[in-house]
mmCIF file of C-alpha atoms and ligand atoms in Angstrom:
data_model
loop_
_atom_site.group_PDB
_atom_site.id
_atom_site.type_symbol
_atom_site.label_atom_id
_atom_site.label_comp_id
_atom_site.label_asym_id
_atom_site.label_seq_id
_atom_site.Cartn_x
_atom_site.Cartn_y
_atom_site.Cartn_z
ATOM 1 C CA MET A 1 114.308 90.397 120.262
ATOM 2 C CA ARG A 2 113.410 94.078 120.430
ATOM 3 C CA PHE A 3 113.241 96.295 117.305
ATOM 4 C CA ASP A 4 116.326 98.254 118.419
ATOM 5 C CA GLU A 5 118.335 95.076 119.027
ATOM 6 C CA LEU A 6 118.100 93.740 115.471
ATOM 7 C CA LYS A 7 121.417 93.416 113.650
ATOM 8 C CA THR A 8 121.594 95.727 110.619
ATOM 9 C CA PRO A 9 120.972 95.914 107.763
ATOM 10 C CA VAL A 10 117.580 94.312 108.204
ATOM 11 C CA TYR A 11 114.166 94.537 106.575
ATOM 12 C CA VAL A 12 111.498 94.437 109.240
ATOM 13 C CA ILE A 13 107.935 93.538 108.324
ATOM 14 C CA ASP A 14 105.332 95.086 110.606
ATOM 15 C CA GLU A 15 102.675 92.425 111.072
ATOM 16 C CA GLN A 16 100.171 94.767 112.684
ATOM 17 C CA LYS A 17 100.272 97.164 109.730
ATOM 18 C CA LEU A 18 100.122 94.268 107.289
ATOM 19 C CA SER A 19 97.001 92.950 109.036
ATOM 20 C CA LYS A 20 95.470 96.433 108.997
ATOM 21 C CA ASN A 21 96.014 96.744 105.228
ATOM 22 C CA CYS A 22 94.650 93.271 104.631
ATOM 23 C CA SER A 23 91.523 93.917 106.679
ATOM 24 C CA ILE A 24 90.845 97.068 104.612
ATOM 25 C CA LEU A 25 91.122 94.920 101.485
ATOM 26 C CA LYS A 26 88.924 92.191 102.949
ATOM 27 C CA ASN A 27 86.303 94.801 103.713
ATOM 28 C CA ILE A 28 86.348 95.845 100.036
ATOM 29 C CA GLN A 29 85.945 92.191 99.043
ATOM 30 C CA ASP A 30 83.053 91.703 101.435
ATOM 31 C CA LYS A 31 81.212 94.885 100.487
ATOM 32 C CA SER A 32 81.754 94.836 96.721
ATOM 33 C CA GLY A 33 82.071 91.148 95.854
ATOM 34 C CA ALA A 34 85.483 91.756 94.256
ATOM 35 C CA LYS A 35 88.159 89.115 94.677
ATOM 36 C CA ILE A 36 91.513 90.520 95.716
ATOM 37 C CA LEU A 37 94.861 88.848 95.058
ATOM 38 C CA LEU A 38 98.344 89.559 96.362
ATOM 39 C CA ALA A 39 100.635 90.519 93.452
ATOM 40 C CA GLN A 40 103.752 88.725 94.617
ATOM 41 C CA LYS A 41 106.055 90.792 92.438
ATOM 42 C CA ALA A 42 105.754 93.556 95.039
ATOM 43 C CA PHE A 43 106.022 91.450 98.149
ATOM 44 C CA SER A 44 106.873 87.759 98.458
ATOM 45 C CA ALA A 45 108.123 87.426 102.029
ATOM 46 C CA TYR A 46 106.299 84.163 102.328
ATOM 47 C CA SER A 47 106.617 83.821 106.083
ATOM 48 C CA THR A 48 103.726 86.323 106.134
ATOM 49 C CA TYR A 49 101.587 84.384 103.619
ATOM 50 C CA PRO A 50 99.554 82.514 106.284
ATOM 51 C CA LEU A 51 98.601 85.904 107.738
ATOM 52 C CA ILE A 52 97.674 87.461 104.365
ATOM 53 C CA ALA A 53 95.816 84.312 103.340
ATOM 54 C CA LYS A 54 93.371 84.876 106.201
ATOM 55 C CA TYR A 55 92.066 87.903 104.302
ATOM 56 C CA LEU A 56 92.621 87.585 100.544
ATOM 57 C CA THR A 57 91.316 85.294 97.797
ATOM 58 C CA GLY A 58 94.713 84.280 96.478
ATOM 59 C CA THR A 59 97.809 85.457 94.681
ATOM 60 C CA THR A 60 98.991 86.432 91.273
ATOM 61 C CA ALA A 61 102.367 85.471 89.883
ATOM 62 C CA SER A 62 104.629 86.923 87.213
ATOM 63 C CA GLY A 63 105.692 83.470 86.101
ATOM 64 C CA LEU A 64 106.333 79.898 87.190
ATOM 65 C CA PHE A 65 108.536 80.598 90.205
ATOM 66 C CA GLU A 66 106.174 83.008 91.941
ATOM 67 C CA ALA A 67 103.317 80.649 91.133
ATOM 68 C CA LYS A 68 105.171 77.775 92.793
ATOM 69 C CA LEU A 69 105.898 79.889 95.833
ATOM 70 C CA ALA A 70 102.218 80.749 96.187
ATOM 71 C CA PHE A 71 101.162 77.149 95.621
ATOM 72 C CA GLU A 72 103.531 75.960 98.340
ATOM 73 C CA GLU A 73 103.165 78.737 100.883
ATOM 74 C CA PHE A 74 100.034 80.842 100.438
ATOM 75 C CA HIS A 75 97.456 79.304 102.709
ATOM 76 C CA GLU A 76 96.216 79.721 106.217
ATOM 77 C CA LYS A 77 97.898 77.483 108.771
ATOM 78 C CA GLY A 78 96.603 73.953 108.395
ATOM 79 C CA LYS A 79 94.648 74.661 105.192
ATOM 80 C CA THR A 80 96.112 73.970 101.781
ATOM 81 C CA GLY A 81 94.693 74.279 98.321
ATOM 82 C CA ASP A 82 91.884 76.699 99.163
ATOM 83 C CA LYS A 83 93.513 79.815 97.665
ATOM 84 C CA GLU A 84 93.569 80.827 94.006
ATOM 85 C CA VAL A 85 96.814 80.997 92.029
ATOM 86 C CA HIS A 86 96.785 83.339 89.030
ATOM 87 C CA VAL A 87 99.643 83.694 86.561
ATOM 88 C CA PHE A 88 100.408 86.265 83.883
ATOM 89 C CA GLU A 89 103.622 86.474 81.896
ATOM 90 C CA PRO A 90 104.247 88.071 78.498
ATOM 91 C CA ALA A 91 105.661 84.753 77.203
ATOM 92 C CA PHE A 92 105.980 81.257 78.664
ATOM 93 C CA HIS A 93 108.710 78.774 77.774
ATOM 94 C CA ASP A 94 107.429 75.481 76.379
ATOM 95 C CA ASP A 95 109.036 73.522 79.207
ATOM 96 C CA GLU A 96 107.246 75.633 81.837
ATOM 97 C CA MET A 97 103.714 75.252 80.553
ATOM 98 C CA GLU A 98 102.859 71.798 81.992
ATOM 99 C CA GLU A 99 103.952 72.880 85.445
ATOM 100 C CA VAL A 100 102.196 76.250 85.241
ATOM 101 C CA CYS A 101 98.972 74.534 84.206
ATOM 102 C CA GLY A 102 99.293 72.065 87.085
ATOM 103 C CA ILE A 103 99.431 74.936 89.590
ATOM 104 C CA ALA A 104 97.386 77.809 88.186
ATOM 105 C CA ASP A 105 93.670 78.437 88.606
ATOM 106 C CA HIS A 106 93.827 81.383 86.192
ATOM 107 C CA LEU A 107 96.353 81.729 83.384
ATOM 108 C CA VAL A 108 96.556 84.975 81.420
ATOM 109 C CA PHE A 109 98.257 85.202 78.034
ATOM 110 C CA ASN A 110 99.639 88.403 76.575
ATOM 111 C CA SER A 111 98.936 87.584 72.936
ATOM 112 C CA ILE A 112 96.850 85.369 70.692
ATOM 113 C CA ASN A 113 100.155 83.836 69.535
ATOM 114 C CA GLN A 114 100.993 82.668 73.053
ATOM 115 C CA LEU A 115 97.431 81.455 73.649
ATOM 116 C CA GLU A 116 97.488 79.318 70.521
ATOM 117 C CA HIS A 117 101.124 78.230 70.895
ATOM 118 C CA HIS A 118 100.376 76.638 74.275
ATOM 119 C CA ARG A 119 96.791 75.600 73.532
ATOM 120 C CA LYS A 120 97.388 71.833 73.506
ATOM 121 C CA ILE A 121 98.669 71.924 77.073
ATOM 122 C CA TRP A 122 96.325 74.416 78.737
ATOM 123 C CA GLU A 123 93.271 73.038 76.972
ATOM 124 C CA ARG A 124 93.644 69.740 78.819
ATOM 125 C CA SER A 125 93.449 71.431 82.221
ATOM 126 C CA TRP A 126 90.680 73.714 80.980
ATOM 127 C CA LYS A 127 88.569 70.773 79.771
ATOM 128 C CA GLU A 128 88.991 69.124 83.161
ATOM 129 C CA GLY A 129 87.619 72.302 84.732
ATOM 130 C CA LYS A 130 90.859 72.980 86.601
ATOM 131 C CA LEU A 131 92.029 76.081 84.772
ATOM 132 C CA SER A 132 90.486 79.288 83.491
ATOM 133 C CA VAL A 133 92.332 81.106 80.712
ATOM 134 C CA GLY A 134 92.316 84.822 79.944
ATOM 135 C CA LEU A 135 93.862 87.417 77.662
ATOM 136 C CA ARG A 136 95.545 90.629 78.731
ATOM 137 C CA VAL A 137 94.251 93.597 76.793
ATOM 138 C CA ASN A 138 95.616 97.087 76.436
ATOM 139 C CA PRO A 139 92.897 99.740 76.845
ATOM 140 C CA GLU A 140 95.367 102.291 75.340
ATOM 141 C CA PHE A 141 94.385 104.762 78.024
ATOM 142 C CA SER A 142 97.290 106.336 79.914
ATOM 143 C CA THR A 143 96.434 107.890 83.250
ATOM 144 C CA GLN A 144 99.930 108.694 84.490
ATOM 145 C CA GLU A 145 102.371 111.322 83.412
ATOM 146 C CA GLY A 146 106.149 111.241 83.380
ATOM 147 C CA HIS A 147 106.530 107.580 84.349
ATOM 148 C CA GLU A 148 106.616 105.838 80.995
ATOM 149 C CA ILE A 149 108.570 102.944 82.492
ATOM 150 C CA TYR A 150 105.497 102.128 84.625
ATOM 151 C CA ASP A 151 102.884 102.824 81.956
ATOM 152 C CA PRO A 152 101.725 99.719 80.059
ATOM 153 C CA CYS A 153 99.586 102.005 77.866
ATOM 154 C CA ALA A 154 102.544 104.080 76.659
ATOM 155 C CA PRO A 155 102.975 104.091 72.862
ATOM 156 C CA GLY A 156 104.771 100.958 71.660
ATOM 157 C CA SER A 157 103.819 98.943 74.747
ATOM 158 C CA ARG A 158 104.231 95.171 74.473
ATOM 159 C CA LEU A 159 101.802 94.575 77.352
ATOM 160 C CA GLY A 160 98.285 93.582 76.398
ATOM 161 C CA ILE A 161 96.416 93.182 73.119
ATOM 162 C CA ARG A 162 95.055 96.358 71.571
ATOM 163 C CA LEU A 163 91.437 96.386 70.454
ATOM 164 C CA CYS A 164 92.537 96.567 66.801
ATOM 165 C CA ASP A 165 94.400 93.251 67.243
ATOM 166 C CA MET A 166 91.541 91.418 68.953
ATOM 167 C CA PRO A 167 89.420 88.951 66.977
ATOM 168 C CA ASP A 168 85.693 89.698 66.652
ATOM 169 C CA LYS A 169 84.846 86.656 68.720
ATOM 170 C CA LEU A 170 86.926 85.511 71.667
ATOM 171 C CA PRO A 171 88.972 82.393 70.840
ATOM 172 C CA LYS A 172 87.595 79.105 72.180
ATOM 173 C CA GLY A 173 88.425 78.595 75.838
ATOM 174 C CA VAL A 174 89.017 82.243 76.734
ATOM 175 C CA GLU A 175 87.057 83.004 79.882
ATOM 176 C CA GLY A 176 88.610 86.223 81.134
ATOM 177 C CA LEU A 177 90.025 89.620 80.192
ATOM 178 C CA HIS A 178 92.801 91.278 82.156
ATOM 179 C CA PHE A 179 94.112 94.814 82.092
ATOM 180 C CA HIS A 180 96.817 96.372 84.215
ATOM 181 C CA THR A 181 97.517 100.039 83.558
ATOM 182 C CA LEU A 182 97.954 101.860 86.872
ATOM 183 C CA CYS A 183 100.847 102.569 89.231
ATOM 184 C CA GLU A 184 100.387 103.943 92.755
ATOM 185 C CA GLN A 185 97.085 105.573 91.790
ATOM 186 C CA GLY A 186 93.826 106.577 93.410
ATOM 187 C CA PHE A 187 90.336 105.429 92.454
ATOM 188 C CA GLU A 188 89.560 107.986 89.739
ATOM 189 C CA PRO A 189 92.114 106.695 87.194
ATOM 190 C CA LEU A 190 90.736 103.173 87.700
ATOM 191 C CA ARG A 191 87.163 104.390 87.157
ATOM 192 C CA ASP A 192 88.154 106.243 83.979
ATOM 193 C CA THR A 193 90.163 103.252 82.742
ATOM 194 C CA PHE A 194 87.306 100.852 83.388
ATOM 195 C CA TYR A 195 84.885 103.019 81.408
ATOM 196 C CA GLU A 196 87.369 103.141 78.527
ATOM 197 C CA PHE A 197 87.798 99.362 78.767
ATOM 198 C CA GLU A 198 84.028 98.949 78.784
ATOM 199 C CA ARG A 199 83.657 101.239 75.771
ATOM 200 C CA LYS A 200 86.266 99.322 73.795
ATOM 201 C CA PHE A 201 85.961 95.733 75.033
ATOM 202 C CA GLY A 202 82.382 95.744 76.371
ATOM 203 C CA LYS A 203 81.227 93.704 73.380
ATOM 204 C CA TYR A 204 82.965 90.680 74.902
ATOM 205 C CA LEU A 205 81.310 91.043 78.322
ATOM 206 C CA PRO A 206 78.214 88.933 78.991
ATOM 207 C CA GLN A 207 75.388 91.199 79.980
ATOM 208 C CA LYS A 208 73.044 90.242 82.785
ATOM 209 C CA ALA A 209 69.497 89.646 81.565
ATOM 210 C CA ASN A 210 68.034 92.098 84.091
ATOM 211 C CA SER A 211 70.776 94.752 83.911
ATOM 212 C CA GLY A 212 68.820 97.031 81.579
ATOM 213 C CA ALA A 213 72.043 98.026 79.812
ATOM 214 C CA SER A 214 70.926 96.831 76.413
ATOM 215 C CA ASP A 215 73.476 98.934 74.547
ATOM 216 C CA LYS A 216 76.357 97.272 76.382
ATOM 217 C CA GLY A 217 77.900 93.842 76.278
ATOM 218 C CA ALA A 218 77.208 90.591 74.539
ATOM 219 C CA THR A 219 73.811 88.984 74.970
ATOM 220 C CA GLY A 220 73.903 85.335 75.882
ATOM 221 C CA THR A 221 76.784 84.279 73.643
ATOM 222 C CA SER A 222 79.941 85.326 75.512
ATOM 223 C CA ALA A 223 81.851 82.719 77.502
ATOM 224 C CA LEU A 224 83.538 85.380 79.576
ATOM 225 C CA LYS A 225 83.439 84.671 83.294
ATOM 226 C CA TRP A 226 85.742 87.256 84.819
ATOM 227 C CA ILE A 227 87.719 90.420 84.391
ATOM 228 C CA ASN A 228 90.899 91.276 86.247
ATOM 229 C CA MET A 229 91.648 94.977 86.674
ATOM 230 C CA GLY A 230 95.323 94.440 87.553
ATOM 231 C CA GLY A 231 97.275 96.311 90.209
ATOM 232 C CA GLY A 232 98.524 99.816 90.882
ATOM 233 C CA HIS A 233 95.557 100.663 93.133
ATOM 234 C CA HIS A 234 96.711 102.375 96.339
ATOM 235 C CA ILE A 235 93.591 101.153 98.115
ATOM 236 C CA THR A 236 95.101 101.165 101.616
ATOM 237 C CA ARG A 237 96.290 104.784 101.396
ATOM 238 C CA ASP A 238 94.229 107.030 103.684
ATOM 239 C CA ASP A 239 93.012 109.261 100.857
ATOM 240 C CA TYR A 240 91.859 106.433 98.540
ATOM 241 C CA ASP A 241 88.172 106.629 97.623
ATOM 242 C CA ARG A 242 87.269 103.138 98.792
ATOM 243 C CA GLU A 243 83.514 103.753 98.586
ATOM 244 C CA GLY A 244 84.007 104.699 94.930
ATOM 245 C CA LEU A 245 85.786 101.405 94.308
ATOM 246 C CA ILE A 246 83.037 99.411 96.029
ATOM 247 C CA GLU A 247 80.376 101.138 93.921
ATOM 248 C CA LEU A 248 82.299 100.542 90.689
ATOM 249 C CA VAL A 249 82.741 96.825 91.375
ATOM 250 C CA LYS A 250 79.065 96.536 92.305
ATOM 251 C CA TYR A 251 78.108 98.286 89.069
ATOM 252 C CA ILE A 252 80.237 95.857 87.043
ATOM 253 C CA ARG A 253 78.821 92.797 88.800
ATOM 254 C CA GLU A 254 75.243 94.050 88.512
ATOM 255 C CA THR A 255 75.601 94.880 84.815
ATOM 256 C CA TYR A 256 77.614 91.899 83.626
ATOM 257 C CA ASP A 257 77.606 88.252 84.512
ATOM 258 C CA ILE A 258 81.243 88.210 85.605
ATOM 259 C CA GLU A 259 83.528 88.030 88.617
ATOM 260 C CA VAL A 260 85.814 90.993 89.246
ATOM 261 C CA TYR A 261 89.422 90.544 90.347
ATOM 262 C CA LEU A 262 91.928 93.116 91.572
ATOM 263 C CA GLU A 263 95.596 92.247 92.055
ATOM 264 C CA PRO A 264 97.355 95.005 93.987
ATOM 265 C CA GLY A 265 100.867 94.458 95.281
ATOM 266 C CA GLU A 266 101.845 97.687 96.965
ATOM 267 C CA ALA A 267 98.512 98.198 98.711
ATOM 268 C CA ILE A 268 98.960 94.993 100.668
ATOM 269 C CA ALA A 269 102.235 95.888 102.347
ATOM 270 C CA LEU A 270 102.095 99.686 102.019
ATOM 271 C CA ASP A 271 103.900 101.299 104.969
ATOM 272 C CA ALA A 272 104.220 97.861 106.545
ATOM 273 C CA GLY A 273 107.984 97.544 106.591
ATOM 274 C CA TYR A 274 111.250 99.218 107.538
ATOM 275 C CA LEU A 275 114.879 98.945 106.597
ATOM 276 C CA ILE A 276 117.138 99.558 109.562
ATOM 277 C CA THR A 277 120.698 100.592 108.838
ATOM 278 C CA THR A 278 123.773 101.719 110.793
ATOM 279 C CA VAL A 279 126.044 104.708 110.114
ATOM 280 C CA MET A 280 129.480 103.191 109.406
ATOM 281 C CA ASP A 281 131.408 106.359 108.609
ATOM 282 C CA ILE A 282 130.931 110.081 107.966
ATOM 283 C CA VAL A 283 132.867 111.618 105.096
ATOM 284 C CA LYS A 284 133.410 115.374 104.842
ATOM 285 C CA THR A 285 132.776 116.911 101.427
ATOM 286 C CA GLU A 286 132.528 120.450 100.037
ATOM 287 C CA LYS A 287 128.728 119.935 100.212
ATOM 288 C CA TYR A 288 126.870 117.992 102.899
ATOM 289 C CA PRO A 289 128.758 115.460 105.029
ATOM 290 C CA VAL A 290 128.073 111.974 103.630
ATOM 291 C CA LEU A 291 126.869 109.124 105.824
ATOM 292 C CA ILE A 292 128.274 105.784 104.730
ATOM 293 C CA LEU A 293 125.523 103.322 105.654
ATOM 294 C CA ASP A 294 125.536 99.544 105.784
ATOM 295 C CA THR A 295 122.661 99.598 103.310
ATOM 296 C CA SER A 296 122.596 100.667 99.651
ATOM 297 C CA ALA A 297 120.044 102.190 97.312
ATOM 298 C CA ALA A 298 121.422 100.179 94.402
ATOM 299 C CA CYS A 299 121.392 96.850 96.259
ATOM 300 C CA HIS A 300 118.672 97.022 98.894
ATOM 301 C CA MET A 301 116.174 99.597 97.655
ATOM 302 C CA PRO A 302 116.677 99.733 93.867
ATOM 303 C CA ASP A 303 113.376 101.574 93.344
ATOM 304 C CA VAL A 304 114.923 104.631 94.980
ATOM 305 C CA LEU A 305 117.136 104.921 91.884
ATOM 306 C CA GLU A 306 114.749 103.379 89.390
ATOM 307 C CA MET A 307 111.446 105.140 90.151
ATOM 308 C CA PRO A 308 113.199 107.413 91.350
ATOM 309 C CA TYR A 309 111.847 108.366 94.783
ATOM 310 C CA ARG A 310 112.944 109.572 98.196
ATOM 311 C CA PRO A 311 112.216 107.001 100.898
ATOM 312 C CA PRO A 312 110.663 108.341 104.088
ATOM 313 C CA LEU A 313 113.131 108.291 106.976
ATOM 314 C CA ARG A 314 112.083 108.239 110.634
ATOM 315 C CA ASP A 315 113.073 111.567 112.290
ATOM 316 C CA GLY A 316 114.563 112.732 108.989
ATOM 317 C CA TYR A 317 113.475 115.977 107.279
ATOM 318 C CA GLU A 318 114.069 117.787 104.000
ATOM 319 C CA ALA A 319 117.633 119.004 103.478
ATOM 320 C CA GLY A 320 118.131 122.299 105.316
ATOM 321 C CA GLU A 321 114.886 122.066 107.272
ATOM 322 C CA LYS A 322 116.657 121.100 110.517
ATOM 323 C CA LYS A 323 120.074 122.084 111.828
ATOM 324 C CA TYR A 324 122.110 119.083 110.577
ATOM 325 C CA THR A 325 121.907 117.965 106.959
ATOM 326 C CA TYR A 326 123.604 114.857 105.580
ATOM 327 C CA ARG A 327 123.741 112.996 102.303
ATOM 328 C CA LEU A 328 122.764 109.370 102.961
ATOM 329 C CA SER A 329 124.812 106.960 100.892
ATOM 330 C CA SER A 330 126.259 103.501 100.903
ATOM 331 C CA ARG A 331 129.456 101.517 101.074
ATOM 332 C CA THR A 332 129.296 100.383 97.424
ATOM 333 C CA CYS A 333 131.666 101.834 94.817
ATOM 334 C CA LEU A 334 128.834 103.394 92.795
ATOM 335 C CA ALA A 335 129.125 107.177 93.035
ATOM 336 C CA GLY A 336 125.410 107.546 92.410
ATOM 337 C CA ASP A 337 124.443 105.114 95.153
ATOM 338 C CA VAL A 338 122.790 107.949 97.063
ATOM 339 C CA ILE A 339 119.532 107.559 98.954
ATOM 340 C CA GLY A 340 118.958 111.296 99.422
ATOM 341 C CA ASP A 341 119.744 114.390 101.493
ATOM 342 C CA TYR A 342 118.041 114.555 104.896
ATOM 343 C CA SER A 343 118.268 116.883 107.884
ATOM 344 C CA PHE A 344 118.048 116.064 111.579
ATOM 345 C CA ASP A 345 117.495 117.867 114.882
ATOM 346 C CA SER A 346 120.758 116.594 116.306
ATOM 347 C CA GLU A 347 124.159 115.644 114.977
ATOM 348 C CA LEU A 348 124.607 112.023 113.871
ATOM 349 C CA ASN A 349 127.499 109.798 114.887
ATOM 350 C CA ILE A 350 129.115 106.634 113.662
ATOM 351 C CA GLY A 351 127.138 103.704 115.076
ATOM 352 C CA ASP A 352 123.776 105.490 115.009
ATOM 353 C CA ARG A 353 120.865 103.559 113.559
ATOM 354 C CA LEU A 354 118.462 104.976 110.980
ATOM 355 C CA VAL A 355 115.071 103.595 110.010
ATOM 356 C CA PHE A 356 113.762 103.903 106.452
ATOM 357 C CA GLU A 357 109.991 103.581 106.266
ATOM 358 C CA ASP A 358 107.742 101.892 103.688
ATOM 359 C CA MET A 359 110.389 99.331 102.845
ATOM 360 C CA ALA A 360 108.347 96.154 102.518
ATOM 361 C CA ILE A 361 107.320 96.630 98.892
ATOM 362 C CA TYR A 362 109.544 96.187 95.829
ATOM 363 C CA SER A 363 112.581 95.914 98.128
ATOM 364 C CA MET A 364 113.248 92.308 99.178
ATOM 365 C CA VAL A 365 111.974 91.090 95.804
ATOM 366 C CA LYS A 366 114.397 93.333 93.891
ATOM 367 C CA ASN A 367 117.554 93.353 95.975
ATOM 368 C CA ASN A 368 120.894 92.135 94.714
ATOM 369 C CA THR A 369 124.479 91.544 95.786
ATOM 370 C CA PHE A 370 126.276 94.011 93.492
ATOM 371 C CA ASN A 371 129.767 94.690 94.892
ATOM 372 C CA GLY A 372 129.340 91.535 96.970
ATOM 373 C CA MET A 373 127.113 93.528 99.319
ATOM 374 C CA PRO A 374 125.510 91.315 101.950
ATOM 375 C CA LEU A 375 121.738 91.061 101.730
ATOM 376 C CA PRO A 376 119.803 92.447 104.703
ATOM 377 C CA ASP A 377 118.226 89.952 107.084
ATOM 378 C CA ILE A 378 114.440 89.687 107.090
ATOM 379 C CA ALA A 379 112.604 90.003 110.392
ATOM 380 C CA LEU A 380 108.971 89.942 111.440
ATOM 381 C CA MET A 381 107.844 92.514 113.972
ATOM 382 C CA HIS A 382 105.002 91.155 116.061
ATOM 383 C CA ASN A 383 105.280 94.407 118.067
ATOM 384 C CA GLU A 384 108.128 96.791 119.025
ATOM 385 C CA GLU A 385 109.189 94.489 121.843
ATOM 386 C CA SER A 386 109.013 91.280 119.880
ATOM 387 C CA CYS A 387 110.807 90.808 116.563
ATOM 388 C CA GLU A 388 111.793 87.519 114.999
ATOM 389 C CA VAL A 389 114.546 87.126 112.412
ATOM 390 C CA VAL A 390 113.213 84.755 109.752
ATOM 391 C CA LYS A 391 116.022 84.936 107.179
ATOM 392 C CA THR A 392 119.735 85.633 107.320
ATOM 393 C CA PHE A 393 122.049 85.714 104.332
ATOM 394 C CA GLY A 394 125.764 85.242 103.900
ATOM 395 C CA TYR A 395 128.606 84.707 101.458
ATOM 396 C CA GLU A 396 127.013 81.585 99.934
ATOM 397 C CA ASP A 397 123.992 83.621 98.799
ATOM 398 C CA PHE A 398 126.371 85.846 96.844
ATOM 399 C CA LYS A 399 128.506 83.011 95.465
ATOM 400 C CA MET A 400 125.728 80.627 94.460
ATOM 401 C CA ARG A 401 124.363 82.986 91.792
ATOM 402 C CA LEU A 402 127.642 83.473 89.964
HETATM 403 C C1 LIG B 1 100.183 92.568 85.801
HETATM 404 C C2 LIG B 1 100.421 93.234 87.107
HETATM 405 N N1 LIG B 1 99.557 93.026 88.118
HETATM 406 C C3 LIG B 1 99.726 93.601 89.326
HETATM 407 C C4 LIG B 1 100.804 94.444 89.584
HETATM 408 C C5 LIG B 1 100.961 95.039 90.955
HETATM 409 O O1 LIG B 1 101.016 96.386 90.937
HETATM 410 P P1 LIG B 1 101.171 97.262 92.278
HETATM 411 O O2 LIG B 1 102.219 96.620 93.113
HETATM 412 O O3 LIG B 1 101.594 98.584 91.789
HETATM 413 O O4 LIG B 1 99.838 97.264 92.934
HETATM 414 C C6 LIG B 1 101.713 94.718 88.550
HETATM 415 C C7 LIG B 1 102.865 95.607 88.755
HETATM 416 O O5 LIG B 1 103.692 95.839 87.941
HETATM 417 C C8 LIG B 1 101.526 94.079 87.284
HETATM 418 O O6 LIG B 1 102.392 94.274 86.276
#
């Protein structure tokens, strides 16, 4: 099926762009020695996992279900069990822990309480050499302004252990430290955060005998094997300082005896997806005419309201920039279900199709059926001429959750 023949609404994943992003990330892995994981919270369209698995080390999960999905689906065709599964969640239920430990290669706890509460179970897998356990720390170093909802270092954060709450010696069995503090950021905030992390938590890092950094790190006694610098790195954006990242990872690996993990979500599928929608009606108002679309910000692109942000629209411009300006909205009852005001070179009509760009990330994973809105299909675009619908949804998908 061709791109312009797909029934709307539909999310379309652009395989060529996905491969391009993944090869950029693989290049970083190869040049720096970092291990890069797909953060499934951003993108879990698992029909693409065999493709992504050709490039990346593994996945990270926000809990048992994402971990299971990765365990089942994230591998190259014909190869199973060769990719790492990492899991972090602020708290695990007792009845999840056995299963998590049976799947995970790395398990990260958010507190000493959680680590000790589940010790009996994870320690078995750890002793068998099947599981490596880490702690999430909070470097208390904010690098973003105005987005407190996406800042795990904001005052009062529940995410990660502050230095003042860390024991002098790492608890038995802890082999890794994890921090995640960034959101859609360039290299410089990561560099600054790492140096702050090193200043505060460096005493836990095993120093390499020949590193010459005698004032840093633990000498010979630390059991730490890895650090994970979380996600939020926009590595595949054109202006990202990728050489800077490679040098930083090399510095860490040359100074300390540890592996370095990164777990971006957005960077993997950045600009690698579209949401195609159809104009169902045009309503006159005292302001701009409103397009009633068969998609919805609230249901199909919740980040537009939550972040909030204005999604890029193919052939769409700022309001007033071109001759015809419209407010793009939806067929839900929510008055605020507005995607934004866009202008166009020519007048739009009922039945026209519009293409929102950069719709692979935090879209399919967050959508919902509020108002009984149908969920968009999911299609893979091999190229413009060849698209394949991999998922369709209907009434049962709405009913089964209620
Ligand atoms: C612990 C953790 N790791 C990785 C990510 C992925 O971040 P991003 O998709 O912004 O790269 C997130 C996002 O919230 C996260 O909380």
